[in-house]
Short mmCIF file of C-alpha atoms in Angstrom, two decimals:
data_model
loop_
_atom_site.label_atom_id
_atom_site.label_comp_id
_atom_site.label_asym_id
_atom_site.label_seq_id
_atom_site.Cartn_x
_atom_site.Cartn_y
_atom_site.Cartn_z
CA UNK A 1 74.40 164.17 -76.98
CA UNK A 2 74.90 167.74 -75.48
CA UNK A 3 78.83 167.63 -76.25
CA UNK A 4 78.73 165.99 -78.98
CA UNK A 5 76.33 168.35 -80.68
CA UNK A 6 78.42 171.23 -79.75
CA UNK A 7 81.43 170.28 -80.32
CA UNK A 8 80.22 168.86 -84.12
CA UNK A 9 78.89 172.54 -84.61
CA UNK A 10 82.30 174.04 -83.58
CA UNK A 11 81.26 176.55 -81.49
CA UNK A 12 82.67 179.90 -81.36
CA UNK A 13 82.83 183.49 -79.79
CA UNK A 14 80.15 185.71 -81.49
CA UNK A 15 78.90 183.22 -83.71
CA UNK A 16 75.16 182.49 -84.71
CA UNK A 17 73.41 179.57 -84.58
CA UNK A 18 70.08 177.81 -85.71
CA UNK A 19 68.38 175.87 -82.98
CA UNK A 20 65.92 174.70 -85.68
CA UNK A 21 64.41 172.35 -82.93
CA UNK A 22 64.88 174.03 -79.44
CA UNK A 23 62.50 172.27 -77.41
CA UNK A 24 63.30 172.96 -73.77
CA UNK A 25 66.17 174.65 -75.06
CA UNK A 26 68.97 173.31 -73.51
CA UNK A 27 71.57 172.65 -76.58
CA UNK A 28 70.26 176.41 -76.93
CA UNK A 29 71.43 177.55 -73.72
CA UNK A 30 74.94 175.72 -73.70
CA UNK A 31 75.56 176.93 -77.68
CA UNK A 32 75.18 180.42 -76.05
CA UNK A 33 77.50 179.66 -73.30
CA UNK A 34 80.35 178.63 -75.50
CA UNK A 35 79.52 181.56 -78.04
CA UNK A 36 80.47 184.31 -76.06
CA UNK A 37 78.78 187.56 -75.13
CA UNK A 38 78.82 188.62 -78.77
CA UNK A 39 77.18 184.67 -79.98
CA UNK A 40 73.46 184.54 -81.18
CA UNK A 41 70.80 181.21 -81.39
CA UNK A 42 67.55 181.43 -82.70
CA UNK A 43 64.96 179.08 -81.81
CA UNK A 44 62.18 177.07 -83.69
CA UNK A 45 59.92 174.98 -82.46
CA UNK A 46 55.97 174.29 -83.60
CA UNK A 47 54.98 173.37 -80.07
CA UNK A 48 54.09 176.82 -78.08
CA UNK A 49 54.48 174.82 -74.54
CA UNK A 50 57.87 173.69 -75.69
CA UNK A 51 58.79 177.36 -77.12
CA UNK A 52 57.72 179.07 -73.77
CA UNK A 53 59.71 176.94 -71.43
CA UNK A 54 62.74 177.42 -73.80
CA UNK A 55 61.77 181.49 -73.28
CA UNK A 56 62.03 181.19 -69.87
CA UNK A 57 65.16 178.95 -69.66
CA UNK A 58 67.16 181.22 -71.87
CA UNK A 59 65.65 184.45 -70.50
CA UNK A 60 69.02 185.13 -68.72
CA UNK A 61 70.33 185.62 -72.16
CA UNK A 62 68.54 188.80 -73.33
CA UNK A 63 68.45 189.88 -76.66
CA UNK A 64 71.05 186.70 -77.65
CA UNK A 65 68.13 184.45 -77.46
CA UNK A 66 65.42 184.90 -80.31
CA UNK A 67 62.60 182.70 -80.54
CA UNK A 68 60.37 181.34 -84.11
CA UNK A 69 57.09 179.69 -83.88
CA UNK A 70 56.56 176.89 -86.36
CA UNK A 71 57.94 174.05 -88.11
CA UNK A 72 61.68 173.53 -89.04
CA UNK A 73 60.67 172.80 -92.74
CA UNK A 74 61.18 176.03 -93.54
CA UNK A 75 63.22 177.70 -90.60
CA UNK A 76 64.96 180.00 -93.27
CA UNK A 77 61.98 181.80 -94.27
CA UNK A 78 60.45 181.89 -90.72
CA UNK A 79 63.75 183.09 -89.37
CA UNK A 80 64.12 185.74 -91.83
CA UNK A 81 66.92 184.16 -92.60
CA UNK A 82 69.20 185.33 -95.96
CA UNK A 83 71.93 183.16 -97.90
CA UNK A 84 75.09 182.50 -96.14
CA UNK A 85 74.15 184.27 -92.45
CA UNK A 86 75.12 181.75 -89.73
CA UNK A 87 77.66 180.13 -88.22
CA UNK A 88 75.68 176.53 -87.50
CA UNK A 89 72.56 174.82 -87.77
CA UNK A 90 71.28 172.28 -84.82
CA UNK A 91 68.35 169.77 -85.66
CA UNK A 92 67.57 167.24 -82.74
CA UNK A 93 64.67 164.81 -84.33
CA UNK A 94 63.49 163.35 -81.26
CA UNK A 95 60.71 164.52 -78.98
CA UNK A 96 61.21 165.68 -76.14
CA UNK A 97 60.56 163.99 -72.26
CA UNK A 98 57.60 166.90 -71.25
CA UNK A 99 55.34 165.60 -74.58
CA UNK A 100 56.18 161.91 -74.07
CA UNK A 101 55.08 161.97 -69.62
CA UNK A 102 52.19 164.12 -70.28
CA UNK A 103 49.48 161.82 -71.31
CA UNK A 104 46.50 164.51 -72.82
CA UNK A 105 49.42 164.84 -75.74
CA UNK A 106 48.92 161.02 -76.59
CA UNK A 107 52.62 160.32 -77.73
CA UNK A 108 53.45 157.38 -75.26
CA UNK A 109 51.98 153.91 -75.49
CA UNK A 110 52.71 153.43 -71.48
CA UNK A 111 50.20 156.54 -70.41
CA UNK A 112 46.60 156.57 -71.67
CA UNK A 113 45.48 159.31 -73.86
CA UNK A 114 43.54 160.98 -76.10
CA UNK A 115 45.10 160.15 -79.56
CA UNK A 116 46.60 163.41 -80.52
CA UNK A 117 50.19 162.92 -81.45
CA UNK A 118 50.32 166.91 -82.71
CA UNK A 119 53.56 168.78 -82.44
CA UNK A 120 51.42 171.92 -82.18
CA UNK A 121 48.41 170.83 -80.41
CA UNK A 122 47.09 173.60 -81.81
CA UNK A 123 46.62 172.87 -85.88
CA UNK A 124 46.16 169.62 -87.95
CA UNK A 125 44.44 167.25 -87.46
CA UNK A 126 44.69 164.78 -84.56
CA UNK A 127 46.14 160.67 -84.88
CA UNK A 128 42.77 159.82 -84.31
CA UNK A 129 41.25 161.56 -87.06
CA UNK A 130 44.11 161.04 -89.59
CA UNK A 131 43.49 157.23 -88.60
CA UNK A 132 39.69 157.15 -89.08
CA UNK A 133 40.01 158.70 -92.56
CA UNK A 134 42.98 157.00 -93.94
CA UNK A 135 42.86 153.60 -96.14
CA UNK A 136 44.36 150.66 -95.25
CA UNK A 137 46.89 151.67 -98.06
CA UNK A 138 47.66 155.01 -96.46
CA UNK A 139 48.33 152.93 -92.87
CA UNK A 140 50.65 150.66 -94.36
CA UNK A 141 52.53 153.46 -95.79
CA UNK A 142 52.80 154.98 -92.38
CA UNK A 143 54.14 151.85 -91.10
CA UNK A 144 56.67 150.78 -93.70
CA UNK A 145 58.27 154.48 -93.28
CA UNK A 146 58.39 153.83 -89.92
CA UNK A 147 60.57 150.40 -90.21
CA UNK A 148 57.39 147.98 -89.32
CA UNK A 149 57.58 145.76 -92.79
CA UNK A 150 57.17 142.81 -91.54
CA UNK A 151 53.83 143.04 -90.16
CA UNK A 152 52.66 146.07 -92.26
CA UNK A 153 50.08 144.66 -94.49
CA UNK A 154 48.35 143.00 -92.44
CA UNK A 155 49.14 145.30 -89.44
CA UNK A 156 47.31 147.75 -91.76
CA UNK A 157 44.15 145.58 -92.89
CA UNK A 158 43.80 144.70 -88.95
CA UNK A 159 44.08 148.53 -87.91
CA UNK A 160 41.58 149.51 -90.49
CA UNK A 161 39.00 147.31 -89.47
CA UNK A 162 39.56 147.93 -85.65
CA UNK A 163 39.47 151.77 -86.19
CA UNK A 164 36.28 152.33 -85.14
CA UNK A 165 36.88 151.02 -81.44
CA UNK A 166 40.21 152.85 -81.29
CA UNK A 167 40.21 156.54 -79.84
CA UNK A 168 42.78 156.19 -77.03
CA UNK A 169 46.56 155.48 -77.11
CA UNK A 170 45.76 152.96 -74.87
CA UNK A 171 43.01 151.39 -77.21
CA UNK A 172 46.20 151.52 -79.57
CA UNK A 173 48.50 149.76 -77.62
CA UNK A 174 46.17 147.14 -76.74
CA UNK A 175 44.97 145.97 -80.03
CA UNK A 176 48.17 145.89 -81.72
CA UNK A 177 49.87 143.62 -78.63
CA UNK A 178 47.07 141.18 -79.40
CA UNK A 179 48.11 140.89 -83.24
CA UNK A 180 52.13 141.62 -83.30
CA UNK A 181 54.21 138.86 -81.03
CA UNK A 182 56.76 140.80 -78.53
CA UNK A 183 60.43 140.95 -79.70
CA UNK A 184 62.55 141.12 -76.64
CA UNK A 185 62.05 143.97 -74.27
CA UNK A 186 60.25 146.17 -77.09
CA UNK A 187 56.68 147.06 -77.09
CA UNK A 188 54.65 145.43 -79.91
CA UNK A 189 53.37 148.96 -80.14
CA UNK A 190 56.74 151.34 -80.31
CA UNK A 191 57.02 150.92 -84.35
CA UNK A 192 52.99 151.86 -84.65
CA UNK A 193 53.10 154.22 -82.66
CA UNK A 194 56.16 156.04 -84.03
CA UNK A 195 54.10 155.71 -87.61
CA UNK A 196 51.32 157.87 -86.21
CA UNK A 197 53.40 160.67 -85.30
CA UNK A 198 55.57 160.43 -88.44
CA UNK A 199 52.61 160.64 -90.14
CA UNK A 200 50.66 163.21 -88.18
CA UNK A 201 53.36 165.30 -87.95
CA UNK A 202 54.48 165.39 -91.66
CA UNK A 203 58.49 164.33 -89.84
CA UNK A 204 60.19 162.55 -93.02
CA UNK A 205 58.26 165.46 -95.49
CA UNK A 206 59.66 168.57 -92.94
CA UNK A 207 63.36 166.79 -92.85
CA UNK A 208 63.62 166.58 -96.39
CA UNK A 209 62.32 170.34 -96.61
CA UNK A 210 64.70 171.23 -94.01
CA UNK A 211 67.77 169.42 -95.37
CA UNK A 212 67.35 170.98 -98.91
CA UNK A 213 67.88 174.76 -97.43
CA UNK A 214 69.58 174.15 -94.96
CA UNK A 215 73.36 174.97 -97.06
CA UNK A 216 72.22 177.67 -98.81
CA UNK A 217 71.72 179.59 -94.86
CA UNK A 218 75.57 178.37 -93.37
CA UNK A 219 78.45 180.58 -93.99
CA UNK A 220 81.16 178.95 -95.98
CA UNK A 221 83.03 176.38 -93.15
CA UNK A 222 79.28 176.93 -91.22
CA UNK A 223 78.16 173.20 -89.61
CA UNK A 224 75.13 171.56 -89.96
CA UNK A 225 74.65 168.79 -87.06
CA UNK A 226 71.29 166.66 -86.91
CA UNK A 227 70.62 163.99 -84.26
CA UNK A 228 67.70 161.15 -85.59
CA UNK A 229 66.36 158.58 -83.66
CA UNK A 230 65.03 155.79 -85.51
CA UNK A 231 66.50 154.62 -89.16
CA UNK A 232 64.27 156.15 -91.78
CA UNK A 233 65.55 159.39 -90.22
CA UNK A 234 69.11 158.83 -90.12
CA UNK A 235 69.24 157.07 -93.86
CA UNK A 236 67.60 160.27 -95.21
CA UNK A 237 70.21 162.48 -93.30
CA UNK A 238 73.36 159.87 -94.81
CA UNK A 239 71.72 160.24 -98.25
CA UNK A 240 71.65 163.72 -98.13
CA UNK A 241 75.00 164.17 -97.00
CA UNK A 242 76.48 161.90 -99.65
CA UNK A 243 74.37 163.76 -102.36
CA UNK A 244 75.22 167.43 -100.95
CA UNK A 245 79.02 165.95 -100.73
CA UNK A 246 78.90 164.76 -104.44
CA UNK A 247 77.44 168.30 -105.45
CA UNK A 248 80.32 170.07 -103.35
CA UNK A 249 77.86 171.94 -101.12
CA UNK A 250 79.09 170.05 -98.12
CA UNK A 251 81.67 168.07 -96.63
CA UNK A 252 80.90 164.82 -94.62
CA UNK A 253 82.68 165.61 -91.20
CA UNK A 254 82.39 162.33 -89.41
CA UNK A 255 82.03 159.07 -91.96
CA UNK A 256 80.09 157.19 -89.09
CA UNK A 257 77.28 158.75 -86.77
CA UNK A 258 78.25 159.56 -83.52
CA UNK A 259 76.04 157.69 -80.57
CA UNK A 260 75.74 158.01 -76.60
CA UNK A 261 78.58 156.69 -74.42
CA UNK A 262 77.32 153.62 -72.33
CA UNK A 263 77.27 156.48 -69.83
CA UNK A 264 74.58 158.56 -71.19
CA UNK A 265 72.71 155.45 -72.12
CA UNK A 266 72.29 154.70 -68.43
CA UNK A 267 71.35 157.98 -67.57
CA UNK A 268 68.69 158.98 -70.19
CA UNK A 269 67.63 156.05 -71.93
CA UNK A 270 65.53 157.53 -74.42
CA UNK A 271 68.96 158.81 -76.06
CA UNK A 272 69.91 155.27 -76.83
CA UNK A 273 68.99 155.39 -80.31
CA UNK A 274 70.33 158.93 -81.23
CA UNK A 275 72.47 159.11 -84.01
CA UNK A 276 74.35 162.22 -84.51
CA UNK A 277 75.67 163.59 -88.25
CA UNK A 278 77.64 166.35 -88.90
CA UNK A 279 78.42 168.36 -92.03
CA UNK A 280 80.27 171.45 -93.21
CA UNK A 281 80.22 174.04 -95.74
CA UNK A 282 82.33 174.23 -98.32
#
């Protein structure tokens, strides 16, 4: 949702901008396009692989192009960021195509891996020690924030007693397809799977972090724009809006999310869940 994105954050010469997720850094690249020689982006991003290709890709850009290590929770104080000092703020939720194909970083159920799930394959602990430790409790909590709660109880008592035989995303995958009946063209395993890195990866905790100083960092009329991907995401984005709007921090720019065109669909499916939101300053 390149466009979309861009033209939600308004765009203009000499502006700066907050990339708090710049992956491979290409809504990076195309926000300092549009901004002009005088326009400025920096970049987070807690996975160094992710933040070196983004390096590279905007290395054409000089001194325009600064780049954070670290998690968006708290992109303001990594940034160096003070009240009221940019122009827009980009968050895309989803992960990105090189962690899902590469299978030693254990996000996809279709490639077998080590169970690692980490952002930052670097610090934390791994899926498959967060799953050994946790209770059957914790595991249903990871699933229910996830959207699995139908099956999440006993999901959870199932996992639990499997653990010990499960070290591999493929181990994963497997089990769960032999205790969760297929609905359509989804994997029984998508909604588990998406649990372990939410849970792993601290994503719902770092949003809400993110989302709280986030206004205090745009300029009055600054935009904040944040694509989700599955629904616990996008109804703590709507929430936020609605309470930031109440509180007159923000304004609610478009009253429905914006989603791909059938067009995009076809060409990157993984976008077919994206839901874009866009606020302003006020």
């Amino acid at each position: 949702m390149a466009a979309e994105s861009l033209s939600g954050l308004q765009v203009k010469p000499g502006g700066v901008y907050v990339d708090a997720t710049v992956g491979l850094g290409g809504h990076a690249e195309l926000i300092l396009e549009a901004s002009g020689p005088d326009g400025r982006v920096t970049g987070l991003d807690r996975d160094p692989n992710s933040l070196e290709a983004s390096r590279q890709r905007l290395a054409r850009f000089g001194d325009r192009a600064r780049f954070v290590a670290g998690n968006f929770n708290r992109f303001d104080e990594r940034a160096g960021l003070g009240p009221a000092s940019v122009d827009g703020i980009l968050a895309d939720l989803g992960v990105s195509s090189p962690q899902l194909d590469r299978a030693e970083r254990g996000f996809s159920l279709l490639r077998s891996g080590p169970l690692d799930m980490r952002m930052d394959p670097t610090q934390g602990l791994t899926a498959k020690e967060m799953f050994q430790r946790a209770s059957e409790e914790e595991i249903e909590g990871w699933l229910r924030a996830a959207g699995e709660a139908r099956f999440a109880r006993k999901l959870a008592r199932r996992l639990r007693e499997a653990a010990p035989g499960i070290s591999t995303t493929e181990d994963l995958a497997g089990a769960v397809s032999r205790w969760v009946p297929r609905r359509g063209r989804t994997h029984p395993a998508t909604r588990v799977f998406l649990a372990f890195r939410m849970a792993v990866n601290r994503e719902l905790e770092s949003l809400d972090e993110f989302l709280r100083r986030a206004p205090a960092v745009l300029k009055p009329g600054g935009r904040l724009a944040v694509i989700s991907f599955h629904s616990g995401e996008d109804r703590k984005v709507k929430w936020f809006g609605r309470e930031a709007s109440a509180a007159g921090l923000l304004k609610i720019v478009v009253k429905k999310p914006l989603e791909p065109s059938d067009a995009e669909r076809r060409e990157n499916p993984r976008s077919r869940s994206a839901k874009l939101r866009v606020f302003e300053k006020i």
